Backbone as JSON, one array per atom type, in Angstrom:
{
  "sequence": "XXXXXXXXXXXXXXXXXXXXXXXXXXXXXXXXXXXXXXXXXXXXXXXXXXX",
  "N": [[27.56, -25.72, 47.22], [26.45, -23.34, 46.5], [25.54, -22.52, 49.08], [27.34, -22.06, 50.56], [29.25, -19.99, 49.65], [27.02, -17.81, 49.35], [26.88, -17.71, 52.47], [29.26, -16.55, 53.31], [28.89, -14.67, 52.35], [28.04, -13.15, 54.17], [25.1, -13.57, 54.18], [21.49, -14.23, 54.79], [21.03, -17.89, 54.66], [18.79, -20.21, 53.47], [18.45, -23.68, 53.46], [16.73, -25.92, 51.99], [15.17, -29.04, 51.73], [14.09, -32.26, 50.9], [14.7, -34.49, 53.24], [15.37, -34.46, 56.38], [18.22, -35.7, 56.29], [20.41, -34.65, 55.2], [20.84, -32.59, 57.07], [23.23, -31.69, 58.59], [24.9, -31.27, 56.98], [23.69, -29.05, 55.55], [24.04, -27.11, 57.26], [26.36, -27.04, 58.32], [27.79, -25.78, 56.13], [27.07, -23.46, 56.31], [24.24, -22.38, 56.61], [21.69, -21.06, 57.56], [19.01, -21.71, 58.48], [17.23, -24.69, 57.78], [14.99, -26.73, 56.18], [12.19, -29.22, 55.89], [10.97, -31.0, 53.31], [9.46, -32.83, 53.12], [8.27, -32.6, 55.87], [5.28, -32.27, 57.67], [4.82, -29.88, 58.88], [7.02, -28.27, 57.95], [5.65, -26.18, 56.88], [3.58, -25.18, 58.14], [2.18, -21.98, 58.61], [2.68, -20.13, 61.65], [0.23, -18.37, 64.07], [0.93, -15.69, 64.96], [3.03, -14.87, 61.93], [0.66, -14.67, 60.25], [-0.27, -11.89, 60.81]],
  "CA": [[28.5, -24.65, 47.0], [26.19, -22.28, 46.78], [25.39, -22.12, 50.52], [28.59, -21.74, 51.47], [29.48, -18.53, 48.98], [26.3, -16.87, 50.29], [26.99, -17.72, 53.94], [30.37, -15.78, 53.3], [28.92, -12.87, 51.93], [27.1, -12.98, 55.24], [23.97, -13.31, 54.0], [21.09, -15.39, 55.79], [20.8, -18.48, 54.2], [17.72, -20.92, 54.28], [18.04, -25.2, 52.94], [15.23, -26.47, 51.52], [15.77, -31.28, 51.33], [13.23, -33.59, 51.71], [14.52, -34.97, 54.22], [16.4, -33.95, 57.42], [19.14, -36.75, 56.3], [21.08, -33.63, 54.98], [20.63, -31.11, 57.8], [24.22, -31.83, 59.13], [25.46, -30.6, 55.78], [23.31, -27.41, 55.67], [24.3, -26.25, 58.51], [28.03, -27.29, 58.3], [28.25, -25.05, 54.93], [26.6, -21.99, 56.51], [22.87, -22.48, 56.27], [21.1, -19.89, 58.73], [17.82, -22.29, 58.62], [16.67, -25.72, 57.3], [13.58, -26.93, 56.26], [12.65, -30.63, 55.56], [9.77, -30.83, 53.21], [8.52, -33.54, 53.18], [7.52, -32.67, 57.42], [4.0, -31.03, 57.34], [4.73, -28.78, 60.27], [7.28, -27.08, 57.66], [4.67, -25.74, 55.75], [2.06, -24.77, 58.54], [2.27, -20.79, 59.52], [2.23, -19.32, 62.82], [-0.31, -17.29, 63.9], [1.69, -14.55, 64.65], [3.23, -15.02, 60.88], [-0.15, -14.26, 59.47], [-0.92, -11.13, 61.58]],
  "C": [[27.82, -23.29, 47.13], [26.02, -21.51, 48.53], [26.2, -21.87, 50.86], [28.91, -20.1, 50.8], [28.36, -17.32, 49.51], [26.4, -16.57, 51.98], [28.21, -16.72, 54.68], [30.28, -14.82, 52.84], [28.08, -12.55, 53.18], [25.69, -12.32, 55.15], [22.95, -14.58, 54.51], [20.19, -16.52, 54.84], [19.69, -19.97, 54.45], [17.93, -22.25, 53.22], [16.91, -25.6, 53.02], [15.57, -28.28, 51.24], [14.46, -31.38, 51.66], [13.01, -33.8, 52.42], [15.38, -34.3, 55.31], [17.4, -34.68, 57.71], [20.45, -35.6, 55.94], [21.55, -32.3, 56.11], [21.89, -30.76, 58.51], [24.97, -30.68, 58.21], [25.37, -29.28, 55.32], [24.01, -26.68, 56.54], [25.63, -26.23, 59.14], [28.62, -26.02, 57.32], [27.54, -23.99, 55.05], [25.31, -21.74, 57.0], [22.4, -21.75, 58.12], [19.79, -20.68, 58.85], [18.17, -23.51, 58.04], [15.67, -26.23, 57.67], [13.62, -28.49, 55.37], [10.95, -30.76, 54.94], [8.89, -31.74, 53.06], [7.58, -33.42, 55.17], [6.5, -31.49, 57.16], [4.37, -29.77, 58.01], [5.63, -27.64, 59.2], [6.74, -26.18, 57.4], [3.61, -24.16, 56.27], [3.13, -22.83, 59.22], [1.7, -20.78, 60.72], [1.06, -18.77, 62.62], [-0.07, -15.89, 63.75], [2.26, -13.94, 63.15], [1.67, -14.5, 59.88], [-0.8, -12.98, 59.57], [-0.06, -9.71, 60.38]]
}
């Protein structure tokens, strides 16, 4: 619920799951990103990102 109320104040919204069994759902109810944490790669910064 919440994702959706922020997504309608058009604000940019980021899902945080586990798994990417959800990511349909994020991104059905607004979600401007999703991140799946159990996958290392979420984690790892860019280089650019550290500059």
């Amino acid at each position: 619920m919440g994702v959706k109320l922020r997504a309608a104040m058009r604000a940019e919204v980021a899902v945080l799951s586990q798994s990417l069994k959800t990511m349909e759902d994020g991104i059905r109810l607004g979600a401007s990103h999703y991140y799946a944490t159990n996958d290392p790669s979420t984690f790892e910064r860019s280089p650019a990102a550290s500059t």
